[in-house]
Amino acid sequence: MTTAMSLAPAELHLSELTEANRPAQLPLLTRIAELLTASTAVTHLLVRGSLASGTADRLSDVDFVAGVHDSHLPAFAAALDDLMTVGGGALLPGWRDTIVADLGGIGFVFLVQHEGRLHQVDLYLAPASQITTLRRKVAGKVLLDRPPAEITTAQIERARAHVADLLRRPRSCTELLIEHLVLAVLLHKRIRRSQRFVAYSEWHMLHTATKDLIKVALAPASRFWGWYQLCEEIALTPIGRACLADLQAAITSPAVPDAADVEAALDRVLALTERACPNALDGLTDAITAYRTYLELA
């Protein structure tokens, strides 16, 4: 019986991509593509973004769409962090991407070490039953087009329900910390490219992640939405007041950050995590040390 992680050879169609554009990221793209398509659960693989269009630079991310047979999507999604960290060289579990457009699946961002640099790998998992519709909306190069086994209505419904459950699930302190780390990489890229409007947006996302981290750590049963009643709920203890001081420092920083502002935000959130929810750092200390080293070398 085929499982979500069973292995099968797959012929990847890389020649068109290579002819159009020989990016420095091609060896990484090939490695991750081979890793993903080793599972017979993966029916389709597309690369999109600047690597597909031939406009990539050294900062470009590696952006995949993977179609997974609907019956195997829950198991594949559950195994994805292990697959990418053990087999793909990702430093951290994936961030559940809240920026990507809704295409009927769920997006993840991984920070992958390759040839002495930290690269961003965006991976959008979609049920195989959605791929035809998705390909009408997304431009990209097809690396793998493997006809799926029969997909039943019940399998489609289970895959759809699983995606909805993943998107609704509240994020943990660890996941919110990883969100900060991923956004910091994105912000450094925006700053180098002088993409001030995008930097403004992602800087606000980082501040919101800081607020969410504080609330999950110190007021997990909060009845209030968003930024409401923070002082009333959080400023009841010395730890809470210190966390709100960190948040105040964040929101009074420049509207569009520079690299030093991003580094200061990382320092704040790591100190805040150590203070308010130290368990979120369990098992991540070495990864975070490596992450900061890669940022310094970038």
mmCIF file of C-alpha atoms in Angstrom:
data_model
loop_
_atom_site.group_PDB
_atom_site.id
_atom_site.type_symbol
_atom_site.label_atom_id
_atom_site.label_comp_id
_atom_site.label_asym_id
_atom_site.label_seq_id
_atom_site.Cartn_x
_atom_site.Cartn_y
_atom_site.Cartn_z
ATOM 1 C CA MET A 1 0.000 0.000 0.000
ATOM 2 C CA THR A 2 1.348 3.415 -0.917
ATOM 3 C CA THR A 3 1.917 5.772 2.000
ATOM 4 C CA ALA A 4 2.390 9.519 2.096
ATOM 5 C CA MET A 5 6.141 9.148 2.430
ATOM 6 C CA SER A 6 6.809 6.086 0.262
ATOM 7 C CA LEU A 7 9.554 6.564 -2.288
ATOM 8 C CA ALA A 8 9.446 6.369 -6.059
ATOM 9 C CA PRO A 9 11.733 7.764 -8.748
ATOM 10 C CA ALA A 10 10.423 10.853 -10.503
ATOM 11 C CA GLU A 11 11.751 12.500 -13.637
ATOM 12 C CA LEU A 12 11.919 16.218 -12.984
ATOM 13 C CA HIS A 13 11.599 18.524 -15.991
ATOM 14 C CA LEU A 14 14.388 20.966 -15.167
ATOM 15 C CA SER A 15 15.789 21.571 -18.649
ATOM 16 C CA GLU A 16 13.398 24.387 -19.588
ATOM 17 C CA LEU A 17 14.083 26.160 -16.324
ATOM 18 C CA THR A 18 17.835 25.739 -16.785
ATOM 19 C CA GLU A 19 17.743 27.040 -20.341
ATOM 20 C CA ALA A 20 15.694 30.105 -19.419
ATOM 21 C CA ASN A 21 17.720 31.016 -16.377
ATOM 22 C CA ARG A 22 20.751 29.537 -14.648
ATOM 23 C CA PRO A 23 20.243 30.827 -11.125
ATOM 24 C CA ALA A 24 22.667 30.257 -8.280
ATOM 25 C CA GLN A 25 19.749 28.640 -6.429
ATOM 26 C CA LEU A 26 19.357 25.876 -9.044
ATOM 27 C CA PRO A 27 21.290 23.221 -7.051
ATOM 28 C CA LEU A 28 19.124 23.947 -3.993
ATOM 29 C CA LEU A 29 15.956 23.914 -6.104
ATOM 30 C CA THR A 30 16.961 20.563 -7.570
ATOM 31 C CA ARG A 31 17.765 19.077 -4.163
ATOM 32 C CA ILE A 32 14.448 20.094 -2.619
ATOM 33 C CA ALA A 33 12.506 19.058 -5.726
ATOM 34 C CA GLU A 34 14.073 15.594 -5.638
ATOM 35 C CA LEU A 35 13.332 15.336 -1.921
ATOM 36 C CA LEU A 36 9.662 16.226 -2.370
ATOM 37 C CA THR A 37 9.026 14.091 -5.417
ATOM 38 C CA ALA A 38 10.615 11.010 -3.862
ATOM 39 C CA SER A 39 7.206 10.518 -2.261
ATOM 40 C CA THR A 40 4.565 8.978 -4.497
ATOM 41 C CA ALA A 41 2.053 11.110 -2.595
ATOM 42 C CA VAL A 42 3.352 14.121 -4.584
ATOM 43 C CA THR A 43 1.580 14.220 -7.926
ATOM 44 C CA HIS A 44 2.632 17.648 -9.220
ATOM 45 C CA LEU A 45 5.474 20.066 -8.614
ATOM 46 C CA LEU A 46 5.721 23.593 -9.980
ATOM 47 C CA VAL A 47 8.319 26.276 -9.416
ATOM 48 C CA ARG A 48 7.031 29.825 -9.556
ATOM 49 C CA GLY A 49 8.198 33.354 -8.886
ATOM 50 C CA SER A 50 11.438 34.855 -10.147
ATOM 51 C CA LEU A 51 13.139 31.487 -10.639
ATOM 52 C CA ALA A 52 10.385 30.510 -13.068
ATOM 53 C CA SER A 53 10.342 33.851 -14.875
ATOM 54 C CA GLY A 54 14.109 34.167 -15.275
ATOM 55 C CA THR A 55 14.397 37.294 -13.111
ATOM 56 C CA ALA A 56 16.032 35.755 -10.032
ATOM 57 C CA ASP A 57 18.876 37.435 -8.173
ATOM 58 C CA ARG A 58 21.018 36.123 -5.338
ATOM 59 C CA LEU A 59 18.341 37.046 -2.780
ATOM 60 C CA SER A 60 15.493 35.276 -4.553
ATOM 61 C CA ASP A 61 13.619 32.582 -2.695
ATOM 62 C CA VAL A 62 12.868 29.106 -4.035
ATOM 63 C CA ASP A 63 9.107 28.980 -4.508
ATOM 64 C CA PHE A 64 7.312 25.648 -5.023
ATOM 65 C CA VAL A 65 3.751 24.477 -5.411
ATOM 66 C CA ALA A 66 3.361 20.791 -4.598
ATOM 67 C CA GLY A 67 0.227 18.856 -5.428
ATOM 68 C CA VAL A 68 -0.336 16.004 -2.981
ATOM 69 C CA HIS A 69 -2.901 13.250 -3.472
ATOM 70 C CA ASP A 70 -5.900 14.217 -1.369
ATOM 71 C CA SER A 71 -5.855 10.961 0.592
ATOM 72 C CA HIS A 72 -2.238 11.548 1.659
ATOM 73 C CA LEU A 73 -2.315 15.288 2.301
ATOM 74 C CA PRO A 74 -2.812 15.104 6.121
ATOM 75 C CA ALA A 75 0.047 12.615 6.597
ATOM 76 C CA PHE A 76 2.340 14.475 4.201
ATOM 77 C CA ALA A 77 1.701 17.817 5.913
ATOM 78 C CA ALA A 78 2.364 16.226 9.320
ATOM 79 C CA ALA A 79 5.695 14.808 8.099
ATOM 80 C CA LEU A 80 6.792 17.952 6.258
ATOM 81 C CA ASP A 81 8.793 19.570 9.080
ATOM 82 C CA ASP A 82 10.818 16.385 9.608
ATOM 83 C CA LEU A 83 11.289 15.967 5.858
ATOM 84 C CA MET A 84 12.577 19.509 5.420
ATOM 85 C CA THR A 85 14.769 19.675 8.534
ATOM 86 C CA VAL A 86 16.297 16.192 8.291
ATOM 87 C CA GLY A 87 16.410 15.797 4.519
ATOM 88 C CA GLY A 88 16.273 19.357 3.255
ATOM 89 C CA GLY A 89 18.648 21.169 5.592
ATOM 90 C CA ALA A 90 16.060 23.535 7.080
ATOM 91 C CA LEU A 91 17.239 25.132 10.304
ATOM 92 C CA LEU A 92 13.768 25.405 11.818
ATOM 93 C CA PRO A 93 10.282 23.969 11.424
ATOM 94 C CA GLY A 94 8.270 25.719 8.748
ATOM 95 C CA TRP A 95 6.350 28.934 9.329
ATOM 96 C CA ARG A 96 2.703 28.647 8.384
ATOM 97 C CA ASP A 97 2.649 31.353 5.722
ATOM 98 C CA THR A 98 0.026 34.044 6.308
ATOM 99 C CA ILE A 99 1.120 36.181 3.336
ATOM 100 C CA VAL A 100 0.524 33.757 0.480
ATOM 101 C CA ALA A 101 -2.753 33.947 -1.451
ATOM 102 C CA ASP A 102 -5.436 31.350 -0.736
ATOM 103 C CA LEU A 103 -5.194 28.743 -3.505
ATOM 104 C CA GLY A 104 -7.042 25.923 -1.779
ATOM 105 C CA GLY A 105 -4.036 24.638 0.147
ATOM 106 C CA ILE A 106 -1.608 25.850 2.783
ATOM 107 C CA GLY A 107 1.757 27.590 2.525
ATOM 108 C CA PHE A 108 4.927 27.090 4.549
ATOM 109 C CA VAL A 109 8.222 28.981 4.611
ATOM 110 C CA PHE A 110 11.447 27.171 5.495
ATOM 111 C CA LEU A 111 14.884 28.664 6.104
ATOM 112 C CA VAL A 112 17.339 26.279 4.477
ATOM 113 C CA GLN A 113 21.110 26.329 4.724
ATOM 114 C CA HIS A 114 22.878 25.843 1.400
ATOM 115 C CA GLU A 115 26.481 26.586 0.435
ATOM 116 C CA GLY A 116 27.113 28.743 3.483
ATOM 117 C CA ARG A 117 24.010 30.901 3.117
ATOM 118 C CA LEU A 118 20.487 30.895 4.464
ATOM 119 C CA HIS A 119 17.858 30.576 1.731
ATOM 120 C CA GLN A 120 14.109 30.984 1.881
ATOM 121 C CA VAL A 121 12.125 28.041 0.520
ATOM 122 C CA ASP A 122 8.410 28.716 0.066
ATOM 123 C CA LEU A 123 6.344 25.561 -0.260
ATOM 124 C CA TYR A 124 2.630 25.617 -1.004
ATOM 125 C CA LEU A 125 0.888 22.272 -0.471
ATOM 126 C CA ALA A 126 -2.331 21.805 -2.387
ATOM 127 C CA PRO A 127 -4.625 18.802 -2.776
ATOM 128 C CA ALA A 128 -4.117 17.150 -6.155
ATOM 129 C CA SER A 129 -7.814 17.684 -6.854
ATOM 130 C CA GLN A 130 -7.178 21.459 -6.799
ATOM 131 C CA ILE A 131 -4.155 21.529 -9.108
ATOM 132 C CA THR A 132 -6.037 22.119 -12.364
ATOM 133 C CA THR A 133 -7.796 25.149 -10.871
ATOM 134 C CA LEU A 134 -4.610 26.351 -9.192
ATOM 135 C CA ARG A 135 -2.602 26.230 -12.419
ATOM 136 C CA ARG A 136 -5.082 28.608 -14.045
ATOM 137 C CA LYS A 137 -4.240 31.148 -11.341
ATOM 138 C CA VAL A 138 -0.504 30.613 -10.888
ATOM 139 C CA ALA A 139 2.185 31.084 -13.515
ATOM 140 C CA GLY A 140 5.128 28.760 -13.200
ATOM 141 C CA LYS A 141 7.266 26.027 -14.676
ATOM 142 C CA VAL A 142 6.070 22.436 -14.320
ATOM 143 C CA LEU A 143 8.752 20.187 -12.848
ATOM 144 C CA LEU A 144 6.568 17.144 -12.283
ATOM 145 C CA ASP A 145 3.175 16.162 -13.676
ATOM 146 C CA ARG A 146 2.374 12.680 -12.404
ATOM 147 C CA PRO A 147 -1.240 11.604 -12.956
ATOM 148 C CA PRO A 148 -2.736 10.828 -9.549
ATOM 149 C CA ALA A 149 -4.551 7.652 -8.673
ATOM 150 C CA GLU A 150 -8.321 7.987 -8.500
ATOM 151 C CA ILE A 151 -9.452 10.653 -6.043
ATOM 152 C CA THR A 152 -12.805 10.084 -4.373
ATOM 153 C CA THR A 153 -15.252 12.693 -3.158
ATOM 154 C CA ALA A 154 -14.665 11.552 0.426
ATOM 155 C CA GLN A 155 -10.896 12.052 0.033
ATOM 156 C CA ILE A 156 -11.461 15.542 -1.377
ATOM 157 C CA GLU A 157 -13.641 16.458 1.590
ATOM 158 C CA ARG A 158 -11.141 15.096 4.113
ATOM 159 C CA ALA A 159 -8.285 17.025 2.490
ATOM 160 C CA ARG A 160 -10.356 20.215 2.441
ATOM 161 C CA ALA A 161 -11.289 19.768 6.107
ATOM 162 C CA HIS A 162 -7.659 19.148 7.043
ATOM 163 C CA VAL A 163 -6.508 22.341 5.326
ATOM 164 C CA ALA A 164 -9.270 24.314 7.056
ATOM 165 C CA ASP A 165 -8.320 22.854 10.441
ATOM 166 C CA LEU A 166 -4.652 23.756 9.918
ATOM 167 C CA LEU A 167 -5.523 27.313 8.983
ATOM 168 C CA ARG A 168 -7.809 27.727 11.998
ATOM 169 C CA ARG A 169 -5.482 26.194 14.570
ATOM 170 C CA PRO A 170 -4.121 28.756 17.043
ATOM 171 C CA ARG A 171 -0.375 29.259 16.850
ATOM 172 C CA SER A 172 1.866 28.273 19.743
ATOM 173 C CA CYS A 173 4.617 30.398 21.272
ATOM 174 C CA THR A 174 7.196 28.350 19.357
ATOM 175 C CA GLU A 175 5.392 28.940 16.062
ATOM 176 C CA LEU A 176 5.162 32.675 16.775
ATOM 177 C CA LEU A 177 8.875 32.794 17.575
ATOM 178 C CA ILE A 178 9.625 31.070 14.256
ATOM 179 C CA GLU A 179 7.377 33.639 12.555
ATOM 180 C CA HIS A 180 9.635 36.400 13.920
ATOM 181 C CA LEU A 181 12.735 34.629 12.624
ATOM 182 C CA VAL A 182 11.285 34.165 9.138
ATOM 183 C CA LEU A 183 9.975 37.738 8.949
ATOM 184 C CA ALA A 184 13.397 39.056 9.949
ATOM 185 C CA VAL A 185 14.937 37.279 6.946
ATOM 186 C CA LEU A 186 12.222 38.693 4.689
ATOM 187 C CA LEU A 187 12.796 42.183 6.078
ATOM 188 C CA HIS A 188 16.542 42.056 5.485
ATOM 189 C CA LYS A 189 15.765 41.141 1.860
ATOM 190 C CA ARG A 190 13.302 44.044 1.495
ATOM 191 C CA ILE A 191 15.832 46.472 2.965
ATOM 192 C CA ARG A 192 18.584 45.361 0.562
ATOM 193 C CA ARG A 193 16.188 45.733 -2.360
ATOM 194 C CA SER A 194 14.826 49.098 -1.143
ATOM 195 C CA GLN A 195 11.285 47.663 -1.171
ATOM 196 C CA ARG A 196 10.021 50.162 1.390
ATOM 197 C CA PHE A 197 6.291 49.514 1.044
ATOM 198 C CA VAL A 198 6.696 45.745 1.479
ATOM 199 C CA ALA A 199 9.115 46.330 4.361
ATOM 200 C CA TYR A 200 6.513 48.545 6.043
ATOM 201 C CA SER A 201 3.910 45.782 5.748
ATOM 202 C CA GLU A 202 6.157 42.989 7.035
ATOM 203 C CA TRP A 203 7.475 45.208 9.849
ATOM 204 C CA HIS A 204 3.882 45.647 11.040
ATOM 205 C CA MET A 205 3.402 41.876 10.776
ATOM 206 C CA LEU A 206 6.428 41.379 13.009
ATOM 207 C CA HIS A 207 5.021 43.759 15.644
ATOM 208 C CA THR A 208 1.697 41.924 15.487
ATOM 209 C CA ALA A 209 3.504 38.616 15.970
ATOM 210 C CA THR A 210 5.164 40.111 19.069
ATOM 211 C CA LYS A 211 1.758 41.111 20.431
ATOM 212 C CA ASP A 212 0.383 37.644 19.668
ATOM 213 C CA LEU A 213 3.348 35.971 21.368
ATOM 214 C CA ILE A 214 2.759 38.003 24.525
ATOM 215 C CA LYS A 215 -0.951 37.181 24.550
ATOM 216 C CA VAL A 216 -0.448 33.458 23.937
ATOM 217 C CA ALA A 217 2.182 33.310 26.691
ATOM 218 C CA LEU A 218 0.478 35.462 29.331
ATOM 219 C CA ALA A 219 -3.231 35.636 28.452
ATOM 220 C CA PRO A 220 -4.027 32.433 26.543
ATOM 221 C CA ALA A 221 -7.702 32.558 27.521
ATOM 222 C CA SER A 222 -8.144 36.184 26.443
ATOM 223 C CA ARG A 223 -11.672 37.103 25.367
ATOM 224 C CA PHE A 224 -10.459 40.191 23.518
ATOM 225 C CA TRP A 225 -9.563 40.405 19.857
ATOM 226 C CA GLY A 226 -6.365 41.854 18.445
ATOM 227 C CA TRP A 227 -4.792 44.767 20.285
ATOM 228 C CA TYR A 228 -7.677 45.481 22.657
ATOM 229 C CA GLN A 229 -7.310 45.415 26.467
ATOM 230 C CA LEU A 230 -3.602 44.573 26.429
ATOM 231 C CA CYS A 231 -2.763 46.695 29.452
ATOM 232 C CA GLU A 232 -5.743 45.410 31.420
ATOM 233 C CA GLU A 233 -4.838 41.763 30.756
ATOM 234 C CA ILE A 234 -1.045 41.777 30.552
ATOM 235 C CA ALA A 235 0.182 44.525 32.901
ATOM 236 C CA LEU A 236 -0.862 42.663 36.055
ATOM 237 C CA THR A 237 2.574 41.167 36.751
ATOM 238 C CA PRO A 238 6.183 42.349 36.514
ATOM 239 C CA ILE A 239 6.759 39.953 33.602
ATOM 240 C CA GLY A 240 3.697 41.315 31.822
ATOM 241 C CA ARG A 241 4.807 44.906 32.287
ATOM 242 C CA ALA A 242 8.267 44.095 30.965
ATOM 243 C CA CYS A 243 6.719 42.430 27.904
ATOM 244 C CA LEU A 244 4.508 45.446 27.248
ATOM 245 C CA ALA A 245 7.598 47.655 27.483
ATOM 246 C CA ASP A 246 9.146 45.515 24.732
ATOM 247 C CA LEU A 247 6.004 45.914 22.655
ATOM 248 C CA GLN A 248 6.050 49.673 23.232
ATOM 249 C CA ALA A 249 9.650 49.789 22.006
ATOM 250 C CA ALA A 250 8.611 47.831 18.923
ATOM 251 C CA ILE A 251 5.684 50.016 17.906
ATOM 252 C CA THR A 252 7.589 53.266 18.481
ATOM 253 C CA SER A 253 10.449 52.193 16.202
ATOM 254 C CA PRO A 254 10.667 53.703 12.684
ATOM 255 C CA ALA A 255 7.770 52.849 10.366
ATOM 256 C CA VAL A 256 10.207 51.434 7.806
ATOM 257 C CA PRO A 257 13.133 49.659 9.474
ATOM 258 C CA ASP A 258 16.782 49.458 8.642
ATOM 259 C CA ALA A 259 18.943 46.399 9.340
ATOM 260 C CA ALA A 260 19.823 47.603 12.843
ATOM 261 C CA ASP A 261 16.123 47.977 13.694
ATOM 262 C CA VAL A 262 15.471 44.386 12.617
ATOM 263 C CA GLU A 263 18.376 43.110 14.708
ATOM 264 C CA ALA A 264 17.106 45.057 17.727
ATOM 265 C CA ALA A 265 13.654 43.530 17.240
ATOM 266 C CA LEU A 266 15.177 40.035 17.186
ATOM 267 C CA ASP A 267 17.076 40.746 20.395
ATOM 268 C CA ARG A 268 13.859 41.978 22.033
ATOM 269 C CA VAL A 269 11.735 39.020 21.018
ATOM 270 C CA LEU A 270 14.339 36.463 22.070
ATOM 271 C CA ALA A 271 14.633 38.138 25.472
ATOM 272 C CA LEU A 272 10.829 38.363 25.690
ATOM 273 C CA THR A 273 10.482 34.663 24.865
ATOM 274 C CA GLU A 274 13.051 33.719 27.500
ATOM 275 C CA ARG A 275 11.106 35.780 30.037
ATOM 276 C CA ALA A 276 7.504 34.899 29.198
ATOM 277 C CA CYS A 277 7.551 31.431 27.608
ATOM 278 C CA PRO A 278 11.026 29.839 27.854
ATOM 279 C CA ASN A 279 9.644 26.440 26.843
ATOM 280 C CA ALA A 280 9.220 27.842 23.336
ATOM 281 C CA LEU A 281 13.007 27.758 22.999
ATOM 282 C CA ASP A 282 13.253 24.044 23.819
ATOM 283 C CA GLY A 283 15.301 22.307 21.160
ATOM 284 C CA LEU A 284 15.868 25.520 19.187
ATOM 285 C CA THR A 285 18.920 27.020 20.893
ATOM 286 C CA ASP A 286 21.489 25.632 18.458
ATOM 287 C CA ALA A 287 19.260 26.400 15.472
ATOM 288 C CA ILE A 288 18.819 30.014 16.568
ATOM 289 C CA THR A 289 22.576 30.402 17.097
ATOM 290 C CA ALA A 290 23.187 29.081 13.576
ATOM 291 C CA TYR A 291 20.418 31.310 12.220
ATOM 292 C CA ARG A 292 21.985 34.458 13.649
ATOM 293 C CA THR A 293 25.387 33.434 12.331
ATOM 294 C CA TYR A 294 23.967 33.061 8.827
ATOM 295 C CA LEU A 295 22.321 36.484 9.111
ATOM 296 C CA GLU A 296 25.676 38.034 10.026
ATOM 297 C CA LEU A 297 27.296 36.393 6.992
ATOM 298 C CA ALA A 298 24.577 37.472 4.559
#
